Amino acid sequence: MPTVKLVAEDDPNLQVQRVFTDIKATKKIDRVPNIWRALATHPEHLELCWTRLKAIMRPGKVDLLTKEIIALAVSVTNSCRYCINSHTAATQKLGLDDEMLGEVLAVVGLFNQMNKLADAYQIEPDILPEAARTP
Amino acid sequence: MPTVKLVAEDDPNLQVQRVFTDIKATKKIDRVPNIWRALATHPEHLELCWTRLKAIMRPGKVDLLTKEIIALAVSVTNSCRYCINSHTAATQKLGLDDEMLGEVLAVVGLFNQMNKLADAYQIEPDILPEAARTP
Amino acid sequence: MPTVKLVAEDDPNLQVQRVFTDIKATKKIDRVPNIWRALATHPEHLELCWTRLKAIMRPGKVDLLTKEIIALAVSVTNSCRYCINSHTAATQKLGLDDEMLGEVLAVVGLFNQMNKLADAYQIEPDILPEAARTP
Amino acid sequence: MPTVKLVAEDDPNLQVQRVFTDIKATKKIDRVPNIWRALATHPEHLELCWTRLKAIMRPGKVDLLTKEIIALAVSVTNSCRYCINSHTAATQKLGLDDEMLGEVLAVVGLFNQMNKLADAYQIEPDILPEAARTP
Amino acid sequence: MPTVKLVAEDDPNLQVQRVFTDIKATKKIDRVPNIWRALATHPEHLELCWTRLKAIMRPGKVDLLTKEIIALAVSVTNSCRYCINSHTAATQKLGLDDEMLGEVLAVVGLFNQMNKLADAYQIEPDILPEAARTP
Amino acid sequence: MPTVKLVAEDDPNLQVQRVFTDIKATKKIDRVPNIWRALATHPEHLELCWTRLKAIMRPGKVDLLTKEIIALAVSVTNSCRYCINSHTAATQKLGLDDEMLGEVLAVVGLFNQMNKLADAYQIEPDILPEAARTP
């Protein structure tokens, strides 16, 4: 259970109201998710976090489904229960079926394994990224 | 520096030769990357790892660029130096320019932040994945 | 609760049936554990994961109890609730009593502490592994 | 490079001298490893860490090689460069050859993968440890 | 639920009794917290852990509230549910209100994000700590 | 070495120039640190990150030294080499001597150990934060 009292959706603080309204309008939902209600205990931080997420989670050169897949991959690697739930749901809402979810998670599992093996053997990088290859 | 002597590319072990040949053919490269040379100190494990990676890193319902992006997201979250280098290079080879790389890493940074805030407040999941919503 | 509907033990998919049967025969159990039922939502990935685990978790030069202890140490370090439960049970089934479990966890706690202190001070390695010491 | 000036092996501080002498005598070495020289910048903490490690890393019901294997498994999972080097060397000194090292690391890689898959699907524990099974 | 049977507060083991009494006296509480009851399944390890925590969590040049804030920051970064709960409570008992908690967690979230971005770009350190700057 | 070409301090992009100028003015330095030069490969993300850090790393109810200590604790727990270096230097610049650094790191090491032991035994929270105790 939460370590703070979640802020009510109709809390009178003006900054909180502005952000809650924007969250619901942007995400096209009618309930404010728990994470935002907890962050609202510090209205300035709530606003900082929301404006950041809103700016980053817009379709860009990288589309929105790919961004949500990345969010899920990070959340799994970090074992974040709240985020695994919310991003699995978000990817499913954007069209990811069980088979595609399985493909995504197969890659996540594979590289959690490969990362540790690479660290274990303390090998040196061999494939150089672009920055090093261009003169 | 590596904690084991990397296996030479022309090592006579038959299992190692079979895997090294397949790696170079599949990835269309002429050098065996260091990670595989380290894993080759245990030929059975080398083969297990390679066959697994080969099966998973094929284009499926999820395309190859997305899979490499996931690999990069996991490697960054795990701070794996070898893998960050190799998967940054892989995504760049598949067309990711600096702007797209910035978009991808923005998402990775954002959710490393959001994951910890969700854990910090110990909030309960609110958005239920599909499994819970279907009767 | 799971993010996907766990696959039923009598699911008609042939690949799933083959793997479920092998899991129960190999582990000498009559229920398929939840992790395998979740992975079965992608039958090819289920088979990849099971064949890998089966090959690695056989007694080798390193015996099975030691392998299960390693599994537990990794699961604790990763804070994986499902795996901490299942590998604590597995080690207990193989003979680890509360005193031995305490010894194992003491080592796990100790090195989670020592790892971070080594990183904190950014010290250089001094004890070189074999690869570096042999001419 | 280190973030503090490593304490010289002949530092006059009495607490530091007492601990340095004990480290060398216990480990049968003639150089004080870097980690202890860094910790010596806070002599009380140095002594706390050393007495703890000395007590835990004694052969008990769990033998010393198994304890060093656990230390390595934790260090790999935490990607601690200093500790991966020192514990790989320690296990090799106690008899672990390349094949056994490969077996140990195969288990470490496997469970870094399985842990994340278990978290990804948010499955509930099924195998109950001893505490829950005894009436 | 715990993986071991928690040791009863009136357990007859003398080492356990000595430590339990000291915990309650030092923390000015009348119940032994669960973590200590679990550690008590290995009385020697219980005593090692308690004496270490008692020595470190005393006010020093760094005051106790700051130490508890550090404990909370570490526990959030490690997503440790038990510790997030207990250290949030501890900081609140020492005077941290919701606004201050928000400030602390904002820093924790920020650096979980910045750490990964720094690793992602594999940049070299530029600001050198004192040890490197003094001749 | 970096995976992208670090943006030059005199890069003509207006958004980059605005942010670089503000970084140097705010931090009272005359060189732009590497992390910001890497982030500048995506000017919008650079600005998002900088404005966030600037807002959070101001003295508030929690003073600046405490905030830098938290940053260091997180960076150590995440083993981020770049950040460990930069935040150790920052805390030293704000007055933290070797003894105080030792105290801070002792707490970081202690709770990396205690977190994993708490997870290992799967104990239930007992000390409830304020939210749960107030009616």
PDB file of N, CA and C in Angstrom, chain A residues 1-4 33-35 52 60-62 67 69-71 74-75 77-78 80-83 85 87 89 92 97 99-100 103 107 111-113 115 120-124 126-127 129-130, chain B residues 1-4 33-35 52 60-62 67 69-71 74-75 77-78 80-83 85 87 89 92 97 99-100 103 107 111-113 115 120-124 126-127 129-130:
ATOM      1  N   MET A   1       0.819  -1.209   0.000  1.00  0.00           N
ATOM      2  CA  MET A   1       0.000   0.000   0.000  1.00  0.00           C
ATOM      3  C   MET A   1       0.860   1.268   0.000  1.00  0.00           C
ATOM      4  N   PRO A   2       0.312   2.355  -0.531  1.00  0.00           N
ATOM      5  CA  PRO A   2       1.128   3.571  -0.720  1.00  0.00           C
ATOM      6  C   PRO A   2       1.739   4.099   0.580  1.00  0.00           C
ATOM      7  N   THR A   3       2.880   4.729   0.450  1.00  0.00           N
ATOM      8  CA  THR A   3       3.552   5.291   1.627  1.00  0.00           C
ATOM      9  C   THR A   3       3.067   6.704   1.930  1.00  0.00           C
ATOM     10  N   VAL A   4       2.244   7.257   1.054  1.00  0.00           N
ATOM     11  CA  VAL A   4       1.638   8.573   1.296  1.00  0.00           C
ATOM     12  C   VAL A   4       0.153   8.472   0.973  1.00  0.00           C
ATOM     13  N   PRO A  33      -4.429   8.055 -12.856  1.00  0.00           N
ATOM     14  CA  PRO A  33      -3.702   6.890 -12.342  1.00  0.00           C
ATOM     15  C   PRO A  33      -2.975   7.165 -11.032  1.00  0.00           C
ATOM     16  N   ASN A  34      -2.818   6.122 -10.248  1.00  0.00           N
ATOM     17  CA  ASN A  34      -2.247   6.235  -8.901  1.00  0.00           C
ATOM     18  C   ASN A  34      -0.879   6.916  -8.844  1.00  0.00           C
ATOM     19  N   ILE A  35      -0.014   6.671  -9.831  1.00  0.00           N
ATOM     20  CA  ILE A  35       1.328   7.260  -9.799  1.00  0.00           C
ATOM     21  C   ILE A  35       1.243   8.781  -9.754  1.00  0.00           C
ATOM     22  N   ARG A  52       7.510  16.286 -18.721  1.00  0.00           N
ATOM     23  CA  ARG A  52       8.580  15.484 -19.314  1.00  0.00           C
ATOM     24  C   ARG A  52       8.021  14.254 -20.030  1.00  0.00           C
ATOM     25  N   GLY A  60       7.305  10.327 -32.614  1.00  0.00           N
ATOM     26  CA  GLY A  60       8.347  11.154 -33.227  1.00  0.00           C
ATOM     27  C   GLY A  60       8.862  10.377 -34.425  1.00  0.00           C
ATOM     28  N   LYS A  61      10.173  10.383 -34.627  1.00  0.00           N
ATOM     29  CA  LYS A  61      10.752   9.517 -35.662  1.00  0.00           C
ATOM     30  C   LYS A  61      10.554   8.059 -35.224  1.00  0.00           C
ATOM     31  N   VAL A  62      10.459   7.866 -33.912  1.00  0.00           N
ATOM     32  CA  VAL A  62      10.156   6.560 -33.322  1.00  0.00           C
ATOM     33  C   VAL A  62       8.672   6.583 -32.958  1.00  0.00           C
ATOM     34  N   LYS A  67       7.837   3.110 -28.558  1.00  0.00           N
ATOM     35  CA  LYS A  67       8.183   3.768 -27.288  1.00  0.00           C
ATOM     36  C   LYS A  67       7.582   3.015 -26.101  1.00  0.00           C
ATOM     37  N   ILE A  69       6.929  -0.159 -26.065  1.00  0.00           N
ATOM     38  CA  ILE A  69       7.681  -1.417 -25.962  1.00  0.00           C
ATOM     39  C   ILE A  69       8.974  -1.184 -25.191  1.00  0.00           C
ATOM     40  N   ILE A  70       9.643  -0.061 -25.486  1.00  0.00           N
ATOM     41  CA  ILE A  70      10.864   0.293 -24.742  1.00  0.00           C
ATOM     42  C   ILE A  70      10.539   0.475 -23.261  1.00  0.00           C
ATOM     43  N   ALA A  71       9.433   1.172 -22.975  1.00  0.00           N
ATOM     44  CA  ALA A  71       9.014   1.388 -21.583  1.00  0.00           C
ATOM     45  C   ALA A  71       8.822   0.052 -20.871  1.00  0.00           C
ATOM     46  N   VAL A  74      12.258  -1.717 -20.225  1.00  0.00           N
ATOM     47  CA  VAL A  74      12.938  -1.097 -19.079  1.00  0.00           C
ATOM     48  C   VAL A  74      12.268  -1.520 -17.779  1.00  0.00           C
ATOM     49  N   SER A  75      10.947  -1.493 -17.748  1.00  0.00           N
ATOM     50  CA  SER A  75      10.206  -1.828 -16.531  1.00  0.00           C
ATOM     51  C   SER A  75      10.410  -3.274 -16.109  1.00  0.00           C
ATOM     52  N   THR A  77      13.142  -5.084 -16.889  1.00  0.00           N
ATOM     53  CA  THR A  77      14.537  -5.177 -16.445  1.00  0.00           C
ATOM     54  C   THR A  77      14.693  -4.616 -15.033  1.00  0.00           C
ATOM     55  N   ASN A  78      13.888  -3.616 -14.697  1.00  0.00           N
ATOM     56  CA  ASN A  78      13.911  -3.033 -13.357  1.00  0.00           C
ATOM     57  C   ASN A  78      12.935  -3.697 -12.395  1.00  0.00           C
ATOM     58  N   CYS A  80       9.773  -3.488 -12.059  1.00  0.00           N
ATOM     59  CA  CYS A  80       8.822  -2.555 -11.454  1.00  0.00           C
ATOM     60  C   CYS A  80       7.402  -3.039 -11.700  1.00  0.00           C
ATOM     61  N   ARG A  81       6.779  -3.541 -10.632  1.00  0.00           N
ATOM     62  CA  ARG A  81       5.455  -4.163 -10.722  1.00  0.00           C
ATOM     63  C   ARG A  81       4.393  -3.221 -11.296  1.00  0.00           C
ATOM     64  N   TYR A  82       4.335  -1.993 -10.780  1.00  0.00           N
ATOM     65  CA  TYR A  82       3.331  -1.034 -11.229  1.00  0.00           C
ATOM     66  C   TYR A  82       3.503  -0.763 -12.719  1.00  0.00           C
ATOM     67  N   CYS A  83       4.744  -0.549 -13.127  1.00  0.00           N
ATOM     68  CA  CYS A  83       5.024  -0.189 -14.518  1.00  0.00           C
ATOM     69  C   CYS A  83       4.906  -1.362 -15.476  1.00  0.00           C
ATOM     70  N   ASN A  85       2.759  -3.730 -15.195  1.00  0.00           N
ATOM     71  CA  ASN A  85       1.321  -3.820 -15.423  1.00  0.00           C
ATOM     72  C   ASN A  85       0.835  -2.740 -16.383  1.00  0.00           C
ATOM     73  N   HIS A  87       2.443  -0.782 -18.550  1.00  0.00           N
ATOM     74  CA  HIS A  87       2.970  -0.771 -19.921  1.00  0.00           C
ATOM     75  C   HIS A  87       2.606  -2.015 -20.702  1.00  0.00           C
ATOM     76  N   ALA A  89      -0.356  -3.316 -20.405  1.00  0.00           N
ATOM     77  CA  ALA A  89      -1.691  -2.891 -20.828  1.00  0.00           C
ATOM     78  C   ALA A  89      -1.616  -1.881 -21.978  1.00  0.00           C
ATOM     79  N   GLN A  92      -0.733  -3.609 -25.200  1.00  0.00           N
ATOM     80  CA  GLN A  92      -1.857  -4.414 -25.662  1.00  0.00           C
ATOM     81  C   GLN A  92      -2.927  -3.519 -26.295  1.00  0.00           C
ATOM     82  N   ASP A  97      -0.342  -8.398 -29.487  1.00  0.00           N
ATOM     83  CA  ASP A  97      -1.040  -9.593 -29.011  1.00  0.00           C
ATOM     84  C   ASP A  97      -0.087 -10.477 -28.202  1.00  0.00           C
ATOM     85  N   GLU A  99       1.386 -13.207 -28.855  1.00  0.00           N
ATOM     86  CA  GLU A  99       2.545 -13.711 -29.603  1.00  0.00           C
ATOM     87  C   GLU A  99       3.631 -12.634 -29.708  1.00  0.00           C
ATOM     88  N   MET A 100       3.195 -11.408 -29.988  1.00  0.00           N
ATOM     89  CA  MET A 100       4.157 -10.294 -30.095  1.00  0.00           C
ATOM     90  C   MET A 100       4.740  -9.972 -28.726  1.00  0.00           C
ATOM     91  N   GLU A 103       7.426 -12.329 -28.164  1.00  0.00           N
ATOM     92  CA  GLU A 103       8.645 -11.980 -28.916  1.00  0.00           C
ATOM     93  C   GLU A 103       9.422 -10.875 -28.198  1.00  0.00           C
ATOM     94  N   VAL A 107      13.261 -11.185 -26.230  1.00  0.00           N
ATOM     95  CA  VAL A 107      14.435 -10.326 -26.419  1.00  0.00           C
ATOM     96  C   VAL A 107      14.899  -9.757 -25.078  1.00  0.00           C
ATOM     97  N   PHE A 111      18.679 -10.598 -23.511  1.00  0.00           N
ATOM     98  CA  PHE A 111      19.752  -9.640 -23.251  1.00  0.00           C
ATOM     99  C   PHE A 111      20.050  -9.429 -21.766  1.00  0.00           C
ATOM    100  N   ASN A 112      19.091  -9.754 -20.902  1.00  0.00           N
ATOM    101  CA  ASN A 112      19.450  -9.764 -19.483  1.00  0.00           C
ATOM    102  C   ASN A 112      20.481 -10.868 -19.258  1.00  0.00           C
ATOM    103  N   GLN A 113      20.348 -11.964 -20.012  1.00  0.00           N
ATOM    104  CA  GLN A 113      21.320 -13.064 -19.917  1.00  0.00           C
ATOM    105  C   GLN A 113      22.651 -12.661 -20.565  1.00  0.00           C
ATOM    106  N   ASN A 115      23.902  -9.682 -21.314  1.00  0.00           N
ATOM    107  CA  ASN A 115      24.583  -8.587 -20.608  1.00  0.00           C
ATOM    108  C   ASN A 115      25.464  -9.145 -19.494  1.00  0.00           C
ATOM    109  N   ALA A 120      30.587 -10.822 -17.099  1.00  0.00           N
ATOM    110  CA  ALA A 120      31.267 -11.897 -16.386  1.00  0.00           C
ATOM    111  C   ALA A 120      32.654 -12.153 -16.958  1.00  0.00           C
ATOM    112  N   TYR A 121      32.753 -12.143 -18.288  1.00  0.00           N
ATOM    113  CA  TYR A 121      34.036 -12.409 -18.928  1.00  0.00           C
ATOM    114  C   TYR A 121      34.888 -11.159 -19.135  1.00  0.00           C
ATOM    115  N   GLN A 122      34.343  -9.961 -18.758  1.00  0.00           N
ATOM    116  CA  GLN A 122      35.103  -8.709 -18.815  1.00  0.00           C
ATOM    117  C   GLN A 122      35.739  -8.481 -20.196  1.00  0.00           C
ATOM    118  N   ILE A 123      34.980  -8.810 -21.248  1.00  0.00           N
ATOM    119  CA  ILE A 123      35.508  -8.643 -22.599  1.00  0.00           C
ATOM    120  C   ILE A 123      35.497  -7.179 -23.024  1.00  0.00           C
ATOM    121  N   GLU A 124      36.382  -6.884 -23.969  1.00  0.00           N
ATOM    122  CA  GLU A 124      36.477  -5.517 -24.497  1.00  0.00           C
ATOM    123  C   GLU A 124      35.542  -5.354 -25.691  1.00  0.00           C
ATOM    124  N   ASP A 126      34.202  -4.770 -29.282  1.00  0.00           N
ATOM    125  CA  ASP A 126      34.847  -4.934 -30.587  1.00  0.00           C
ATOM    126  C   ASP A 126      34.111  -4.183 -31.686  1.00  0.00           C
ATOM    127  N   ILE A 127      32.785  -4.186 -31.623  1.00  0.00           N
ATOM    128  CA  ILE A 127      32.031  -3.474 -32.656  1.00  0.00           C
ATOM    129  C   ILE A 127      31.920  -2.024 -32.229  1.00  0.00           C
ATOM    130  N   PRO A 129      30.687   1.820 -32.318  1.00  0.00           N
ATOM    131  CA  PRO A 129      29.577   2.629 -32.851  1.00  0.00           C
ATOM    132  C   PRO A 129      30.082   3.663 -33.873  1.00  0.00           C
ATOM    133  N   GLU A 130      29.174   4.244 -34.552  1.00  0.00           N
ATOM    134  CA  GLU A 130      29.452   5.183 -35.635  1.00  0.00           C
ATOM    135  C   GLU A 130      30.493   6.247 -35.278  1.00  0.00           C
TER     136      GLU A 130
ATOM    137  N   MET B   1      40.221  -6.210 -18.946  1.00  0.00           N
ATOM    138  CA  MET B   1      40.641  -7.327 -19.816  1.00  0.00           C
ATOM    139  C   MET B   1      39.963  -8.634 -19.454  1.00  0.00           C
ATOM    140  N   PRO B   2      39.820  -9.523 -20.433  1.00  0.00           N
ATOM    141  CA  PRO B   2      39.024 -10.735 -20.203  1.00  0.00           C
ATOM    142  C   PRO B   2      39.553 -11.587 -19.048  1.00  0.00           C
ATOM    143  N   THR B   3      38.656 -12.283 -18.401  1.00  0.00           N
ATOM    144  CA  THR B   3      39.049 -13.141 -17.277  1.00  0.00           C
ATOM    145  C   THR B   3      39.451 -14.537 -17.746  1.00  0.00           C
ATOM    146  N   VAL B   4      39.270 -14.809 -19.032  1.00  0.00           N
ATOM    147  CA  VAL B   4      39.717 -16.080 -19.612  1.00  0.00           C
ATOM    148  C   VAL B   4      40.454 -15.758 -20.907  1.00  0.00           C
ATOM    149  N   PRO B  33      33.035 -11.992 -32.886  1.00  0.00           N
ATOM    150  CA  PRO B  33      33.066 -11.035 -31.779  1.00  0.00           C
ATOM    151  C   PRO B  33      33.561 -11.659 -30.471  1.00  0.00           C
ATOM    152  N   ASN B  34      34.134 -10.822 -29.620  1.00  0.00           N
ATOM    153  CA  ASN B  34      34.777 -11.281 -28.385  1.00  0.00           C
ATOM    154  C   ASN B  34      33.863 -12.100 -27.477  1.00  0.00           C
ATOM    155  N   ILE B  35      32.603 -11.736 -27.379  1.00  0.00           N
ATOM    156  CA  ILE B  35      31.702 -12.441 -26.476  1.00  0.00           C
ATOM    157  C   ILE B  35      31.627 -13.917 -26.840  1.00  0.00           C
ATOM    158  N   ARG B  52      20.043 -19.927 -29.278  1.00  0.00           N
ATOM    159  CA  ARG B  52      18.983 -19.135 -28.662  1.00  0.00           C
ATOM    160  C   ARG B  52      18.921 -17.730 -29.288  1.00  0.00           C
ATOM    161  N   GLY B  60      10.306 -11.163 -36.815  1.00  0.00           N
ATOM    162  CA  GLY B  60       9.078 -11.930 -36.588  1.00  0.00           C
ATOM    163  C   GLY B  60       7.922 -10.984 -36.773  1.00  0.00           C
ATOM    164  N   LYS B  61       6.915 -11.066 -35.906  1.00  0.00           N
ATOM    165  CA  LYS B  61       5.835 -10.074 -35.938  1.00  0.00           C
ATOM    166  C   LYS B  61       6.439  -8.728 -35.513  1.00  0.00           C
ATOM    167  N   VAL B  62       7.509  -8.814 -34.710  1.00  0.00           N
ATOM    168  CA  VAL B  62       8.277  -7.633 -34.303  1.00  0.00           C
ATOM    169  C   VAL B  62       9.514  -7.594 -35.210  1.00  0.00           C
ATOM    170  N   LYS B  67      13.716  -5.071 -32.360  1.00  0.00           N
ATOM    171  CA  LYS B  67      14.387  -6.012 -31.458  1.00  0.00           C
ATOM    172  C   LYS B  67      15.746  -5.473 -31.005  1.00  0.00           C
ATOM    173  N   ILE B  69      16.506  -2.332 -30.806  1.00  0.00           N
ATOM    174  CA  ILE B  69      16.212  -1.208 -29.905  1.00  0.00           C
ATOM    175  C   ILE B  69      15.933  -1.729 -28.499  1.00  0.00           C
ATOM    176  N   ILE B  70      15.176  -2.823 -28.407  1.00  0.00           N
ATOM    177  CA  ILE B  70      14.907  -3.446 -27.102  1.00  0.00           C
ATOM    178  C   ILE B  70      16.224  -3.904 -26.468  1.00  0.00           C
ATOM    179  N   ALA B  71      17.071  -4.533 -27.277  1.00  0.00           N
ATOM    180  CA  ALA B  71      18.376  -4.992 -26.776  1.00  0.00           C
ATOM    181  C   ALA B  71      19.166  -3.820 -26.201  1.00  0.00           C
ATOM    182  N   VAL B  74      17.604  -2.594 -22.825  1.00  0.00           N
ATOM    183  CA  VAL B  74      17.957  -3.499 -21.726  1.00  0.00           C
ATOM    184  C   VAL B  74      19.418  -3.292 -21.328  1.00  0.00           C
ATOM    185  N   SER B  75      20.300  -3.205 -22.319  1.00  0.00           N
ATOM    186  CA  SER B  75      21.735  -3.068 -22.048  1.00  0.00           C
ATOM    187  C   SER B  75      22.050  -1.771 -21.329  1.00  0.00           C
ATOM    188  N   THR B  77      19.864  -0.111 -19.363  1.00  0.00           N
ATOM    189  CA  THR B  77      19.304  -0.261 -18.019  1.00  0.00           C
ATOM    190  C   THR B  77      20.210  -1.116 -17.144  1.00  0.00           C
ATOM    191  N   ASN B  78      20.897  -2.086 -17.754  1.00  0.00           N
ATOM    192  CA  ASN B  78      21.835  -2.933 -17.027  1.00  0.00           C
ATOM    193  C   ASN B  78      23.264  -2.399 -17.037  1.00  0.00           C
ATOM    194  N   CYS B  80      25.547  -2.361 -19.251  1.00  0.00           N
ATOM    195  CA  CYS B  80      26.531  -3.299 -19.779  1.00  0.00           C
ATOM    196  C   CYS B  80      27.328  -2.636 -20.898  1.00  0.00           C
ATOM    197  N   ARG B  81      28.575  -2.310 -20.594  1.00  0.00           N
ATOM    198  CA  ARG B  81      29.430  -1.569 -21.528  1.00  0.00           C
ATOM    199  C   ARG B  81      29.587  -2.250 -22.866  1.00  0.00           C
ATOM    200  N   TYR B  82      29.909  -3.547 -22.858  1.00  0.00           N
ATOM    201  CA  TYR B  82      30.115  -4.287 -24.106  1.00  0.00           C
ATOM    202  C   TYR B  82      28.866  -4.230 -24.964  1.00  0.00           C
ATOM    203  N   CYS B  83      27.726  -4.493 -24.331  1.00  0.00           N
ATOM    204  CA  CYS B  83      26.463  -4.571 -25.055  1.00  0.00           C
ATOM    205  C   CYS B  83      25.936  -3.207 -25.490  1.00  0.00           C
ATOM    206  N   ASN B  85      27.780  -0.751 -26.429  1.00  0.00           N
ATOM    207  CA  ASN B  85      28.556  -0.477 -27.638  1.00  0.00           C
ATOM    208  C   ASN B  85      28.043  -1.280 -28.823  1.00  0.00           C
ATOM    209  N   HIS B  87      25.158  -2.876 -29.388  1.00  0.00           N
ATOM    210  CA  HIS B  87      23.785  -2.655 -29.841  1.00  0.00           C
ATOM    211  C   HIS B  87      23.536  -1.242 -30.329  1.00  0.00           C
ATOM    212  N   ALA B  89      25.835   0.257 -32.103  1.00  0.00           N
ATOM    213  CA  ALA B  89      26.336   0.069 -33.461  1.00  0.00           C
ATOM    214  C   ALA B  89      25.324  -0.668 -34.325  1.00  0.00           C
ATOM    215  N   GLN B  92      22.488   1.588 -35.300  1.00  0.00           N
ATOM    216  CA  GLN B  92      22.946   2.586 -36.279  1.00  0.00           C
ATOM    217  C   GLN B  92      23.084   1.955 -37.657  1.00  0.00           C
ATOM    218  N   ASP B  97      19.469   7.128 -36.668  1.00  0.00           N
ATOM    219  CA  ASP B  97      20.400   8.267 -36.642  1.00  0.00           C
ATOM    220  C   ASP B  97      20.453   8.860 -35.232  1.00  0.00           C
ATOM    221  N   GLU B  99      19.269  11.496 -33.949  1.00  0.00           N
ATOM    222  CA  GLU B  99      18.006  12.024 -33.427  1.00  0.00           C
ATOM    223  C   GLU B  99      17.128  10.891 -32.911  1.00  0.00           C
ATOM    224  N   MET B 100      17.058   9.800 -33.659  1.00  0.00           N
ATOM    225  CA  MET B 100      16.259   8.657 -33.234  1.00  0.00           C
ATOM    226  C   MET B 100      16.886   8.001 -32.002  1.00  0.00           C
ATOM    227  N   GLU B 103      15.804   9.890 -29.156  1.00  0.00           N
ATOM    228  CA  GLU B 103      14.416   9.589 -28.779  1.00  0.00           C
ATOM    229  C   GLU B 103      14.338   8.295 -27.982  1.00  0.00           C
ATOM    230  N   VAL B 107      13.367   7.781 -23.788  1.00  0.00           N
ATOM    231  CA  VAL B 107      12.381   6.875 -23.204  1.00  0.00           C
ATOM    232  C   VAL B 107      13.030   6.004 -22.124  1.00  0.00           C
ATOM    233  N   PHE B 111      11.831   6.111 -18.152  1.00  0.00           N
ATOM    234  CA  PHE B 111      11.238   5.024 -17.378  1.00  0.00           C
ATOM    235  C   PHE B 111      12.132   4.474 -16.279  1.00  0.00           C
ATOM    236  N   ASN B 112      13.443   4.690 -16.382  1.00  0.00           N
ATOM    237  CA  ASN B 112      14.279   4.370 -15.220  1.00  0.00           C
ATOM    238  C   ASN B 112      13.901   5.296 -14.071  1.00  0.00           C
ATOM    239  N   GLN B 113      13.524   6.539 -14.410  1.00  0.00           N
ATOM    240  CA  GLN B 113      13.068   7.485 -13.395  1.00  0.00           C
ATOM    241  C   GLN B 113      11.676   7.102 -12.886  1.00  0.00           C
ATOM    242  N   ASN B 115      10.000   4.239 -13.020  1.00  0.00           N
ATOM    243  CA  ASN B 115       9.989   2.958 -12.301  1.00  0.00           C
ATOM    244  C   ASN B 115      10.300   3.181 -10.820  1.00  0.00           C
ATOM    245  N   ALA B 120       8.947   3.812  -5.132  1.00  0.00           N
ATOM    246  CA  ALA B 120       9.146   4.642  -3.942  1.00  0.00           C
ATOM    247  C   ALA B 120       7.844   4.873  -3.196  1.00  0.00           C
ATOM    248  N   TYR B 121       6.785   5.110  -3.958  1.00  0.00           N
ATOM    249  CA  TYR B 121       5.488   5.394  -3.329  1.00  0.00           C
ATOM    250  C   TYR B 121       4.667   4.129  -3.069  1.00  0.00           C
ATOM    251  N   GLN B 122       5.173   2.970  -3.519  1.00  0.00           N
ATOM    252  CA  GLN B 122       4.516   1.689  -3.253  1.00  0.00           C
ATOM    253  C   GLN B 122       3.045   1.686  -3.682  1.00  0.00           C
ATOM    254  N   ILE B 123       2.779   2.300  -4.834  1.00  0.00           N
ATOM    255  CA  ILE B 123       1.393   2.366  -5.302  1.00  0.00           C
ATOM    256  C   ILE B 123       0.935   1.036  -5.899  1.00  0.00           C
ATOM    257  N   GLU B 124      -0.379   0.857  -5.878  1.00  0.00           N
ATOM    258  CA  GLU B 124      -0.965  -0.374  -6.426  1.00  0.00           C
ATOM    259  C   GLU B 124      -1.268  -0.189  -7.912  1.00  0.00           C
ATOM    260  N   ASP B 126      -3.158   0.165 -11.286  1.00  0.00           N
ATOM    261  CA  ASP B 126      -4.555   0.516 -11.566  1.00  0.00           C
ATOM    262  C   ASP B 126      -4.988   0.083 -12.963  1.00  0.00           C
ATOM    263  N   ILE B 127      -4.046   0.197 -13.922  1.00  0.00           N
ATOM    264  CA  ILE B 127      -4.412  -0.200 -15.278  1.00  0.00           C
ATOM    265  C   ILE B 127      -4.161  -1.691 -15.392  1.00  0.00           C
ATOM    266  N   PRO B 129      -3.759  -5.292 -17.243  1.00  0.00           N
ATOM    267  CA  PRO B 129      -3.532  -5.856 -18.568  1.00  0.00           C
ATOM    268  C   PRO B 129      -4.716  -6.674 -19.037  1.00  0.00           C
ATOM    269  N   GLU B 130      -4.703  -7.024 -20.266  1.00  0.00           N
ATOM    270  CA  GLU B 130      -5.807  -7.736 -20.899  1.00  0.00           C
ATOM    271  C   GLU B 130      -6.304  -8.932 -20.123  1.00  0.00           C
TER     272      GLU B 130
END
